[in-house]
Coordinates of C-alpha atoms in Angstrom, one line a residue:
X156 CA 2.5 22.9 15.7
X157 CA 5.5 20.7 15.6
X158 CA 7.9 19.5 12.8
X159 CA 6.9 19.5 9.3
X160 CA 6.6 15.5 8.8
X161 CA 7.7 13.7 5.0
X162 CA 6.9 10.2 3.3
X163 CA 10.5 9.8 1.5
X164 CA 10.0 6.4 0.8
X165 CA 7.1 3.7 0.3
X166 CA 7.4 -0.1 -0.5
X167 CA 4.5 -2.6 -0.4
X168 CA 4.5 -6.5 -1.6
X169 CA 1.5 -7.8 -3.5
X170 CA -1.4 -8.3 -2.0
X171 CA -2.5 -12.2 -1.8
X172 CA -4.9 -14.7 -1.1
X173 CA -4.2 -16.5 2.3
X174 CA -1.6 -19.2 1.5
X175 CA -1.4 -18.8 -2.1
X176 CA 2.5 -17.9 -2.4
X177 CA 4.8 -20.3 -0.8
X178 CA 7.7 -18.9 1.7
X179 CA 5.3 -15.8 2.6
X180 CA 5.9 -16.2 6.3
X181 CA 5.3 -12.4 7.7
X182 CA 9.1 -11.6 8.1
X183 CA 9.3 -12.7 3.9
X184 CA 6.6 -10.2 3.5
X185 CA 8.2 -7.4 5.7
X186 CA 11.7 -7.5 4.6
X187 CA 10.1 -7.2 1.1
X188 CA 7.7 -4.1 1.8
X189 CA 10.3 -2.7 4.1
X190 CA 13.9 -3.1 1.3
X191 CA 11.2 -1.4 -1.3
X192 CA 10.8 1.6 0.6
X193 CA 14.3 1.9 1.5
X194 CA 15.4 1.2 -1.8
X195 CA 12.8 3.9 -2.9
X196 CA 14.0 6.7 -0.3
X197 CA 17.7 5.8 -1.4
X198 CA 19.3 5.3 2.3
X199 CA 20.5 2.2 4.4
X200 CA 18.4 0.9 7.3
X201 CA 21.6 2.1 9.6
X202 CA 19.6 5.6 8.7
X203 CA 16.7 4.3 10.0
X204 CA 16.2 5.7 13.9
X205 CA 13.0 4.7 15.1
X206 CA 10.6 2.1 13.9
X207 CA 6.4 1.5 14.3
X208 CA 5.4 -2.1 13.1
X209 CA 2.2 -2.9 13.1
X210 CA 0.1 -6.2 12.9
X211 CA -2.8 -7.3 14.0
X212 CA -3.0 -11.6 14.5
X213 CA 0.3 -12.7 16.1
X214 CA 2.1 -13.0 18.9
X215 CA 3.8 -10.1 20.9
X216 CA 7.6 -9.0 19.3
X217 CA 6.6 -10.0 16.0
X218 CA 7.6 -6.3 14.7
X219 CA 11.0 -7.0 15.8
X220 CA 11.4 -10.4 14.5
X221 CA 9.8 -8.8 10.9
X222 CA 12.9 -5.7 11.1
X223 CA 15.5 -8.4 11.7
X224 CA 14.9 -9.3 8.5
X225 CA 16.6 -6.1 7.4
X226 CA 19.2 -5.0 10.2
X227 CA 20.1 -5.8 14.2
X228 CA 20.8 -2.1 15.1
X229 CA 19.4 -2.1 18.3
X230 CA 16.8 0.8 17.5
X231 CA 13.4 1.2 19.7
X232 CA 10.8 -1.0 17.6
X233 CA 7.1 -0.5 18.7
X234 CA 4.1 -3.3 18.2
X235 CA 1.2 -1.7 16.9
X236 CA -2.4 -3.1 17.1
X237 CA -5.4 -1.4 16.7
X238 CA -7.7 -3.6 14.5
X239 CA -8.1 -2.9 10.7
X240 CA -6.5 1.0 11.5
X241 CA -3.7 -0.8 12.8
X242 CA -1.6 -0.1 9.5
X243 CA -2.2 4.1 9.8
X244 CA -1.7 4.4 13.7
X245 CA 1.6 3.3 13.2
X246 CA 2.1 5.7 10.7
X247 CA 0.5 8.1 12.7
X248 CA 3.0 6.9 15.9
X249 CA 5.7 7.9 13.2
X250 CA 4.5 11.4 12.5
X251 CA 4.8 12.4 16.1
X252 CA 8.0 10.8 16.7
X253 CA 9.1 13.3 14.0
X254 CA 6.8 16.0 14.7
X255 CA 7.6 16.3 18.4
X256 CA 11.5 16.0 17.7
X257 CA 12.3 12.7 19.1
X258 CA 13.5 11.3 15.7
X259 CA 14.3 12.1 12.6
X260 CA 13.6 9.1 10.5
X261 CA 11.0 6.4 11.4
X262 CA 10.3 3.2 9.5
X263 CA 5.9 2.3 9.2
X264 CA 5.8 -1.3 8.5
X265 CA 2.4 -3.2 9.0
X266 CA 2.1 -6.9 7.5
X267 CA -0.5 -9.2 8.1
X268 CA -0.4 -12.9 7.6
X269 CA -4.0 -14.2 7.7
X270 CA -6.5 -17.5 7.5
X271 CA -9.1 -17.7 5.0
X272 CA -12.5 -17.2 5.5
X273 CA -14.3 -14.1 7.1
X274 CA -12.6 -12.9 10.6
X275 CA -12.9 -14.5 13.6
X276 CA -12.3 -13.5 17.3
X277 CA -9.3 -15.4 18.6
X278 CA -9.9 -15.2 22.5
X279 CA -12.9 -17.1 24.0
X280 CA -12.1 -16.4 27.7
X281 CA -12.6 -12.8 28.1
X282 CA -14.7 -10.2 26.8
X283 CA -14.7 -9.1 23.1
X284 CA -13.8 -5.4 22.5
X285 CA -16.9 -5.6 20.2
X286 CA -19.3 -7.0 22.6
X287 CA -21.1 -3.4 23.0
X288 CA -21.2 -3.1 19.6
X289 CA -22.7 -6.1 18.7
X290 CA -25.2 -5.9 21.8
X291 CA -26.3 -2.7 20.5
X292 CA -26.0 -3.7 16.5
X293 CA -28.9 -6.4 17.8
X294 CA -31.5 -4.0 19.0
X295 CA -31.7 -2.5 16.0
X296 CA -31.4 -5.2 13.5
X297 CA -32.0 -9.3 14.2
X298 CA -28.2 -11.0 14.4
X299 CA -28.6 -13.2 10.8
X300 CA -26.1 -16.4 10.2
X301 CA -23.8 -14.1 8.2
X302 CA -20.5 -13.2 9.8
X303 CA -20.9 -10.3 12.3
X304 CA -18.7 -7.6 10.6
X305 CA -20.5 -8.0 7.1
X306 CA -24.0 -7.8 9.6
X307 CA -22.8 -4.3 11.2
X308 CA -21.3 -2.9 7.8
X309 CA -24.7 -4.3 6.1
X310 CA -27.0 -3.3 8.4
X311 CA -25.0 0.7 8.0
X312 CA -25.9 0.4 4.5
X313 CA -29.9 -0.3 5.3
X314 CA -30.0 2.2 7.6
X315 CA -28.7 4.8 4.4
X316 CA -31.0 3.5 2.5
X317 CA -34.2 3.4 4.7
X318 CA -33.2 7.5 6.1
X319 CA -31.7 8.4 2.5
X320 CA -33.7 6.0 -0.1
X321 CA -30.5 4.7 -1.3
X322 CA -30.5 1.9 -3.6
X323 CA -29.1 -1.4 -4.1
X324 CA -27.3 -0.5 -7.5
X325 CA -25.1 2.6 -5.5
X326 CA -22.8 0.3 -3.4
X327 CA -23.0 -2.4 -6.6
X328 CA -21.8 0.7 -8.3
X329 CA -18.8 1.5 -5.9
X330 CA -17.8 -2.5 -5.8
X331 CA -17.9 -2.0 -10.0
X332 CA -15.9 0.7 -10.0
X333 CA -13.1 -0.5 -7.3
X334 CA -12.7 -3.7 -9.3
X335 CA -12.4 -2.1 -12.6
X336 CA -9.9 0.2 -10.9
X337 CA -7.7 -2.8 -9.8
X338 CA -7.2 -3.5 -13.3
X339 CA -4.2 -1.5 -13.5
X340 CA -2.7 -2.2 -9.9
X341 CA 0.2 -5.0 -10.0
X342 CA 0.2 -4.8 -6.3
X343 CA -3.8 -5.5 -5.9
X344 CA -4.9 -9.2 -5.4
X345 CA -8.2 -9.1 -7.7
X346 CA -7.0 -7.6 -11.1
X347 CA -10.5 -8.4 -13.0
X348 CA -13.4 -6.1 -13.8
X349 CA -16.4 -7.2 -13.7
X350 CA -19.8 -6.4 -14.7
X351 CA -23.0 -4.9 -12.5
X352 CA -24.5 -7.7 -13.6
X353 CA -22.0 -10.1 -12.3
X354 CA -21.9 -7.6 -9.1
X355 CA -25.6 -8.0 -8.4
X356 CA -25.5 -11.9 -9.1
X357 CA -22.8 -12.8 -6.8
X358 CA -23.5 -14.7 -3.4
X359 CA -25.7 -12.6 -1.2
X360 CA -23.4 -12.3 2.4
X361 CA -26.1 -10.2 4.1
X362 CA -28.8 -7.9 2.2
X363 CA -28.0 -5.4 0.6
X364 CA -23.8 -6.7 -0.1
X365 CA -22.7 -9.9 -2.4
X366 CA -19.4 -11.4 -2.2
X367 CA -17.9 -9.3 -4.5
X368 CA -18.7 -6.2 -2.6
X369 CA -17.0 -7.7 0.4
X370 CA -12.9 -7.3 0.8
X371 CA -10.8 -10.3 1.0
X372 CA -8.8 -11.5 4.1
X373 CA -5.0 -11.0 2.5
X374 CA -1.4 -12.1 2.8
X375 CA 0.8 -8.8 3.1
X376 CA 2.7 -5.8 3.9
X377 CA 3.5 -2.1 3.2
X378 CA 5.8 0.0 4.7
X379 CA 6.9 3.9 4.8
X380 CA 9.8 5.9 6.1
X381 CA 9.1 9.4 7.2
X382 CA 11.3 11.7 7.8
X383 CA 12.1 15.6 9.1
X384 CA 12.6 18.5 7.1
X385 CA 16.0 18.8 8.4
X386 CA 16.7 14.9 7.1
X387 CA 15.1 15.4 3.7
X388 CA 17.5 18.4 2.4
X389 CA 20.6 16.7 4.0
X390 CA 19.8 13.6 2.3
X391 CA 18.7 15.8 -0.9
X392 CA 15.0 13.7 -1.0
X393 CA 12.9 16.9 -1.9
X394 CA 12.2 15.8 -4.9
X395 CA 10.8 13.1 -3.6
X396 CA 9.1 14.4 -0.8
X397 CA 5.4 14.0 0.2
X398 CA 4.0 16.2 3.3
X399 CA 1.9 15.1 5.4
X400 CA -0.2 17.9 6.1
X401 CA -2.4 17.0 8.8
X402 CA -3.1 13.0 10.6
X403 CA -6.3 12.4 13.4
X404 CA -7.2 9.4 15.2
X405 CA -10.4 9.7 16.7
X406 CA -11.6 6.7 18.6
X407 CA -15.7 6.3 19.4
X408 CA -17.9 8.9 20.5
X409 CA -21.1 8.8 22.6
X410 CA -23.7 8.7 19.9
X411 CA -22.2 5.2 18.4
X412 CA -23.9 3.6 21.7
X413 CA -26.3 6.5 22.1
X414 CA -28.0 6.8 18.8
X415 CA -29.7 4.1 17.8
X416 CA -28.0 3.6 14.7
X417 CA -25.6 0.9 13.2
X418 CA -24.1 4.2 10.9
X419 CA -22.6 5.0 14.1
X420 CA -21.7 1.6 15.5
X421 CA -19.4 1.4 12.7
X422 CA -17.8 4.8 13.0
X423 CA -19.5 7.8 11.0
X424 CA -19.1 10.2 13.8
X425 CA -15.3 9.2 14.7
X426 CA -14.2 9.5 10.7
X427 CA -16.1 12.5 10.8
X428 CA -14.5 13.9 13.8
X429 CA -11.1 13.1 12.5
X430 CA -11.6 14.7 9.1
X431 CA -13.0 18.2 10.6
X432 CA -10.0 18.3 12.9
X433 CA -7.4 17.3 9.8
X434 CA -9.6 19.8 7.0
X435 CA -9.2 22.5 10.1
X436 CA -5.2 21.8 11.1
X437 CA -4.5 22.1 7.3
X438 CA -7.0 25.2 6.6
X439 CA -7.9 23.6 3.5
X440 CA -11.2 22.7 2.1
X441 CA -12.7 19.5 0.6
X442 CA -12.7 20.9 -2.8
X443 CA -9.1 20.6 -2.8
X444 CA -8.9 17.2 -2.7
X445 CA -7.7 15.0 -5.9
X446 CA -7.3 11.5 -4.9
X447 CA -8.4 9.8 -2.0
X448 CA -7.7 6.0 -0.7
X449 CA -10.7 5.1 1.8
X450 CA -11.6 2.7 3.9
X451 CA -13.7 0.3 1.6
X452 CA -14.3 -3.2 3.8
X453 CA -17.5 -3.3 2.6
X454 CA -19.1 -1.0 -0.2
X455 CA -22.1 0.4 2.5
X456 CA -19.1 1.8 4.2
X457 CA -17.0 3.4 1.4
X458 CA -21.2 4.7 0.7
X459 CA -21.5 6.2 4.3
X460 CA -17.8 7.4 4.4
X461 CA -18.7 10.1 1.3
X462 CA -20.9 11.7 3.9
X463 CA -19.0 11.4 7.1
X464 CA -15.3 13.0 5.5
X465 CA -17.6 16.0 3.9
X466 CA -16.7 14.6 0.3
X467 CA -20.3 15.6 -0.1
X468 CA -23.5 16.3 2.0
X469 CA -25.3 13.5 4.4
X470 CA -27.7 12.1 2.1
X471 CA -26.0 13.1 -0.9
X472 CA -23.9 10.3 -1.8
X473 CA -25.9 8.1 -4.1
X474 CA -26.3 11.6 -6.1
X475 CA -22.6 11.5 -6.1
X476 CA -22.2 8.1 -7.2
X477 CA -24.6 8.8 -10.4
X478 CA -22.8 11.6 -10.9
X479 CA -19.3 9.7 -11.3
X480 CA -17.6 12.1 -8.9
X481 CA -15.9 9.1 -7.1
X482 CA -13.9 7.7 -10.2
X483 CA -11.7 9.4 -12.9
X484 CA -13.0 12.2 -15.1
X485 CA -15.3 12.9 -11.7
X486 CA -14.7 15.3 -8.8
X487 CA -12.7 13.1 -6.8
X488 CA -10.6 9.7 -8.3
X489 CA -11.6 7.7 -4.9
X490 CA -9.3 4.2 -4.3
X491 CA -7.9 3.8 -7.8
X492 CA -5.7 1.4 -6.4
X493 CA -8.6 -0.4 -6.4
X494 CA -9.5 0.0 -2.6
X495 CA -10.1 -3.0 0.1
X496 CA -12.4 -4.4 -2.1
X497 CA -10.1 -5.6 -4.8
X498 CA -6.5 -4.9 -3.5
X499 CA -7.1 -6.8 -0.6
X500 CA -7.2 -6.3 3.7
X501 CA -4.4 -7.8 5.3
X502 CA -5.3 -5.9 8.4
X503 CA -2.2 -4.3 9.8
X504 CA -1.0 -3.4 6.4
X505 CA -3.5 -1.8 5.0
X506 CA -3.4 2.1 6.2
X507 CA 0.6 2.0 4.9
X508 CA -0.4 0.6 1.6
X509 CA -3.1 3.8 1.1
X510 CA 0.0 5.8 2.3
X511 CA 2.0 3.9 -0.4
X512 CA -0.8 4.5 -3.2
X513 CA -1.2 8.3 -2.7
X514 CA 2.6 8.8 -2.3
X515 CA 2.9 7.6 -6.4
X516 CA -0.1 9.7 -7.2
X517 CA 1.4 12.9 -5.8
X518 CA 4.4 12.1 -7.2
X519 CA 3.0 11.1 -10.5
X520 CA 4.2 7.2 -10.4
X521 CA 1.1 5.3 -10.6
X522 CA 1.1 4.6 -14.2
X523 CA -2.3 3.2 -15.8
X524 CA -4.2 4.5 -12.7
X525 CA -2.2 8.0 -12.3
X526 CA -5.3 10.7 -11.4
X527 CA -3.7 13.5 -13.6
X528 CA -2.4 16.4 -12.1
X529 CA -3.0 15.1 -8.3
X530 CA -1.9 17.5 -5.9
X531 CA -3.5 16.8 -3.0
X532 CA -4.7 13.2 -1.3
X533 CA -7.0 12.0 1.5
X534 CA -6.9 9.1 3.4
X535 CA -9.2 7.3 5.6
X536 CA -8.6 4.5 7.7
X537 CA -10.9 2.4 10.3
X538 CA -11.1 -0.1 12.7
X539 CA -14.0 -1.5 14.7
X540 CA -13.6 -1.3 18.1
X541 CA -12.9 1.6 17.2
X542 CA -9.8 4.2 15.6
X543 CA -10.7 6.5 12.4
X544 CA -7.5 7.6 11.2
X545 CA -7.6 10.8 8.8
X546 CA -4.5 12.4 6.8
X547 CA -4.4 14.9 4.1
X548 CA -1.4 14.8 1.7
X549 CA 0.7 16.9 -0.7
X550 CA 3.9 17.3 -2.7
X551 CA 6.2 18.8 0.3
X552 CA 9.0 20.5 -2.5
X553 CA 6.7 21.3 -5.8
X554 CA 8.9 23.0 -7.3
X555 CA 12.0 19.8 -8.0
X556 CA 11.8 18.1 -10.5
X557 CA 9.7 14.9 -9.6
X558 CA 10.8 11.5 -9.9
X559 CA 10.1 9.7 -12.9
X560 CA 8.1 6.4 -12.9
X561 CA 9.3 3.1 -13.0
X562 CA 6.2 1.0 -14.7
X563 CA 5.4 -1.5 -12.2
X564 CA 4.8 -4.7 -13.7
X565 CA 1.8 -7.1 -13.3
X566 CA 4.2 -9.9 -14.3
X567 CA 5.8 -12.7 -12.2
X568 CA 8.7 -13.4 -11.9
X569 CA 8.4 -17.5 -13.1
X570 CA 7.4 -15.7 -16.8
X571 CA 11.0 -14.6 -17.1
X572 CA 14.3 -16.7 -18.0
X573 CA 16.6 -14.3 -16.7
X574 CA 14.9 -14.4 -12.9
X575 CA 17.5 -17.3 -12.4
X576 CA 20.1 -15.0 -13.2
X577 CA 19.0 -12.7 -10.5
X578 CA 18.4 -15.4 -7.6
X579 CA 22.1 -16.1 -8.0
X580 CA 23.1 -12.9 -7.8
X581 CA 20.5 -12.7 -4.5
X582 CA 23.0 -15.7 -3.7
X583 CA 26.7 -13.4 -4.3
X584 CA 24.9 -10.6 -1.8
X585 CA 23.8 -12.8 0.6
X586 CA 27.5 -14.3 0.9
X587 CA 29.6 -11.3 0.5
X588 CA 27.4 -8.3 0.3
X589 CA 29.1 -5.9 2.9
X590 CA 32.2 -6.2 0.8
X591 CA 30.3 -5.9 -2.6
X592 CA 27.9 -3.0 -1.4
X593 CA 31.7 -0.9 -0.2
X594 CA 33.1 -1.9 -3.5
X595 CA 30.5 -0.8 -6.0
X596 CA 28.1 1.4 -4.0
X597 CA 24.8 1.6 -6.6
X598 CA 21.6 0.6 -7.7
X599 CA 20.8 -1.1 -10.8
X600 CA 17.5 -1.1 -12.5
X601 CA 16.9 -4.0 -15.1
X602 CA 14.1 -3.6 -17.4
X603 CA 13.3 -6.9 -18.7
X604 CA 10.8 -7.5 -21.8
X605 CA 10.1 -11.4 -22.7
X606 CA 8.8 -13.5 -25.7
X607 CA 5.2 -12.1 -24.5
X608 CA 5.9 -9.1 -24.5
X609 CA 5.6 -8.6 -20.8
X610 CA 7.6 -6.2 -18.8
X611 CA 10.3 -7.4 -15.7
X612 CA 11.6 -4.8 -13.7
X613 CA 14.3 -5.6 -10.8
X614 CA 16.4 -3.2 -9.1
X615 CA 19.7 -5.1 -7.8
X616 CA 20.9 -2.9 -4.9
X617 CA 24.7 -2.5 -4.5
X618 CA 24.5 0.4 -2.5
X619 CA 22.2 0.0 0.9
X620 CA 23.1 -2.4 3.8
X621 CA 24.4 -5.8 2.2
X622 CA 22.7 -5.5 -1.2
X623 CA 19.5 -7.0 -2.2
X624 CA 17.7 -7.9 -5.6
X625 CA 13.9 -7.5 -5.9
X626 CA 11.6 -8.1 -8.7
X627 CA 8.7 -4.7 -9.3
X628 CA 8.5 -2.1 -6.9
X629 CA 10.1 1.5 -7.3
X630 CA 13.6 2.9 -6.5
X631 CA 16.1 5.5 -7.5
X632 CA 18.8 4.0 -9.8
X633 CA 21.9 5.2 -10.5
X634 CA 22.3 3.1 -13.7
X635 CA 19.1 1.4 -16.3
X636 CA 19.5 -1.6 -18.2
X637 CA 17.0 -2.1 -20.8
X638 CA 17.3 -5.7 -23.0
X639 CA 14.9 -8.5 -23.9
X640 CA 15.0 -11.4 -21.8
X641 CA 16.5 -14.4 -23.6
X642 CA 19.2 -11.6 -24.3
X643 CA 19.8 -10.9 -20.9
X644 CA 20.4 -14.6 -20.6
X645 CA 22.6 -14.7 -23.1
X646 CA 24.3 -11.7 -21.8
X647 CA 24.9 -13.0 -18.4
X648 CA 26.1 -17.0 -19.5
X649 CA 28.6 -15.4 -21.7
X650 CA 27.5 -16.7 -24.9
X651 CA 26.0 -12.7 -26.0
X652 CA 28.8 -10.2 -26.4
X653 CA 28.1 -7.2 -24.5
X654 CA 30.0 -4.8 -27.1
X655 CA 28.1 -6.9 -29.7
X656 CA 24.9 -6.2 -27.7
X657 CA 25.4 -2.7 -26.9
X658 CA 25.6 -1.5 -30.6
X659 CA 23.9 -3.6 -32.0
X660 CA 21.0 -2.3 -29.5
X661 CA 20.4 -5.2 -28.2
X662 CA 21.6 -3.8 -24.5
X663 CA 20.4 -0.1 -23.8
X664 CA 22.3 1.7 -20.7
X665 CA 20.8 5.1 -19.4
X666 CA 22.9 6.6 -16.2
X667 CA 25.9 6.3 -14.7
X668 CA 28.0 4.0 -17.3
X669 CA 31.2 3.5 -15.3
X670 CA 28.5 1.7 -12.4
X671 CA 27.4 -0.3 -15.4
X672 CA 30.9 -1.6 -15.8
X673 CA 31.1 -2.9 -12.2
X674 CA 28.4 -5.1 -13.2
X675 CA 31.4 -7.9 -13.2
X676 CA 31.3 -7.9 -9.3
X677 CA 28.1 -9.4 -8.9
X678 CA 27.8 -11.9 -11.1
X679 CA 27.5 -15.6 -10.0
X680 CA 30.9 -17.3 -10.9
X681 CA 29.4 -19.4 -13.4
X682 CA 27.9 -16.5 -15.4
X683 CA 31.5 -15.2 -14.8
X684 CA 31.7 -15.2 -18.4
X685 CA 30.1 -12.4 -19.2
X686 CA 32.5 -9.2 -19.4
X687 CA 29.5 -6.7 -18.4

């Protein structure tokens, strides 16, 4: 047994369509996801010892050119790629950097910056590291015009349905229930429920799965930093603290080429391996599980994954399904971030992003989607090829006082007048933010309503590195500033009084009120105005 191993910090940007946000080059996307979780753990990147970056289409180095984006401190950085588990075997390369003493503070970044349409192979002149698969895939079931990894994940769920009698309407189910999950995830790229109907109507891919019970290629990243026990209670993060109990990679197995089965070509036995060896290390059953973030590509394989993590017995899970023990008010809340499904797959980011979602459950910051009382969360991660990545997850420090959430809003920043405000003081940092950052040393949340009654949040940070500013996310700030947005405006071009303001409640300050006061030192000199 090595180190105890904790998540003290998460970050993740939105998940998006290929191309749809402009200047969302991968190192846009990583400094985001990676100043969120360091904004969220409350320490520098100069804190930051070791670093695991996974992606999975790009060219060699990216990871480093991605962390440049946030320091040059001449730490080892490690490129990560191991198909759609690329995102959780970094994480997992950061556990055992801590575990086995080598560090004792590792960034997990994984970002993905991807083409529309279904996935593609991007080498013709060598072998595929699926050819066996497919080979085998095709004596079972005839190859159909669909793309191969929707064939493989499809023909899994005929198999469960000609062994099990399974039924069309249990994987429409789990699709119904990951969209209407996504609903209250800011973060997810498909934030509409929709109907069974509408399920069951969509655009057949391959029999049994429509379009909307496919995932999306995505534009992304999420990132963690884990850290030791020793780093956690100098840095005073226990109260913030998530253990990870156990982590497995298994990788494929004989019976995925000697069964004759496309369950196993996909990777029942290796998620199953990996969960009996995490379930054993932790010496905790599956009835203890609250939450759980799983590996849904396809809805056959969130179906077939019931079975292989023991969530209940081979055969079982269309019972389960009926039953509502995958959603809220059930046994288990499974991917109430809304899953692969709805949030999106931008490949290497994906595995962080679960680590990300069941961090804010355990701590009790997911808001709309929070599975009450969580205590305990599973994770399940896969790529063809093949990796199954398993972790089990818990509070490390119960008994401090947990953080409080910071609503994460669903809002852009465009709806906002005030967002102008804050792209020049993005501009102040990025000129002089060393000097700023030793001069006032804090973080500022801004909580922002406007004429719609829609809900800002940006955290300016005064206090890590050179500064930043960033719209959503979560961090710990030392001061909150709560006002309406054509106030804020007013506020920061002078022409609003902040005495005025304050009493007449117009401006709301929570925290540290002599930080508030230093607000002066950031602003843009032609907001200047303003005597915050």
């Amino acid at each position: 047994m090595g180190r105890k191993v904790f998540v003290v910090g998460v970050g993740m940007t939105k998940f998006e369509k290929p191309g749809r946000r402009e200047n969302f080059d991968y190192p846009e996307m990583a400094k985001e996801a990676g100043t969120k979780a360091l904004n969220d753990a409350g320490i520098s990147y100069e804190k930051i010892q070791q670093a695991c970056v996974g992606y999975v289409f790009g060219d060699s180095t990216c990871g480093q050119r991605a962390l440049y984006q946030l320091g040059l401190t001449g730490i080892p950085i490690y490129n990560v790629n191991n198909n759609c588990s690329t995102g959780s075997t970094a994480l997992l390369m950061g556990k055992q950097l801590i575990e086995g003493g080598i560090a004792d503070c590792v960034l997990c970044l994984g970002f993905e910056k991807m083409s529309r349409g279904s996935l593609k192979g991007v080498f013709n002149d060598r072998v595929s590291p699926m050819d066996k698969h497919v080979e085998h895939m095709a004596n079972l079931y005839p190859i159909e015009s669909g793309p191969i990894t929707v064939q493989m994940f499809g023909n899994a769920g005929r198999e469960h349905m000609e062994k099990y009698g399974t039924k069309t309407e249990h994987f429409a189910k789990i699709a119904w229930k990951n969209h209407k999950h996504s609903t209250n995830n800011p973060y997810s790229q498909f934030q509409e429920e929709y109907t069974m109907e509408q399920i069951n109507s969509a655009p057949s891919i391959h029999d049994p799965l429509t379009k909307l019970q496919c995932c999306p290629t995505s534009d992304g990243s999420a990132a963690a930093i884990l850290a030791s026990e020793e780093f956690v209670e100098k840095h005073n993060l226990q109260s913030q603290a998530v253990e990870i109990m156990a982590m497995e990679m298994s990788t494929d197995l004989p019976s995925v080429f000697g069964d004759k089965s496309c369950m196993q070509i996909v990777g029942y036995d290796m998620s199953k391996s990996a969960a009996e060896k995490v379930f054993a290390k932790a010496g905790m059953d599956r009835s203890a599980v609250d939450v759980v973030e799983l590996h849904d590509c396809f809805s056959a394989n969130e179906l077939i994954t019931y079975e292989a993590l023991g969530l209940c017995q081979p055969g079982k899970a269309g019972e389960m399904i009926d039953r509502g023990d995958n959603t809220y008010g059930g046994k288990y809340v499974i991917n109430p971030s809304g899953g692969l499904i709805s949030k999106g797959h931008p490949l290497g980011a994906t595995g962080l992003a679960q680590c990300a979602e069941l961090s804010w459950q355990l701590r009790g910051m997911a808001n709309k989607r929070q599975v009450k009382g969580a205590k305990v969360g599973l994770q399940h991660n896969i790529g063809l090829g093949g990796a199954a990545v398993v972790a089990l997850y818990k509070l490390g420090y119960p008994g401090e006082q947990r953080l409080q959430a910071v609503q994460a809003s669903a809002s852009k920043e465009s709806d906002f007048k005030s967002a102008a405000a804050f792209k020049e003081i993005q501009g102040v940092l990025e000129k002089d933010g060393g000097n700023i950052v030793k001069k006032i040393k804090g973080v500022f949340c801004f909580k922002v309503k406007n004429k719609a009654g829609e809900n800002g949040v940006w955290y300016v940070d005064a206090k890590n590195g050179k500064g930043s500013v960033n719209f959503g996310g979560s961090a710990k700030p030392d001061v909150t500033i709560i006002m309406n947005d054509e106030d804020l405006v007013g506020l920061m071009n002078g022409k609003l009084n902040p005495q005025t303001a304050f009493f007449q409640g117009k401006l709301k300050i929570t925290g540290n009120m002599g930080l508030a006061m230093k607000l002066k030192d950031i602003q843009p000199p032609k907001t200047g105005k303003s005597k915050l």
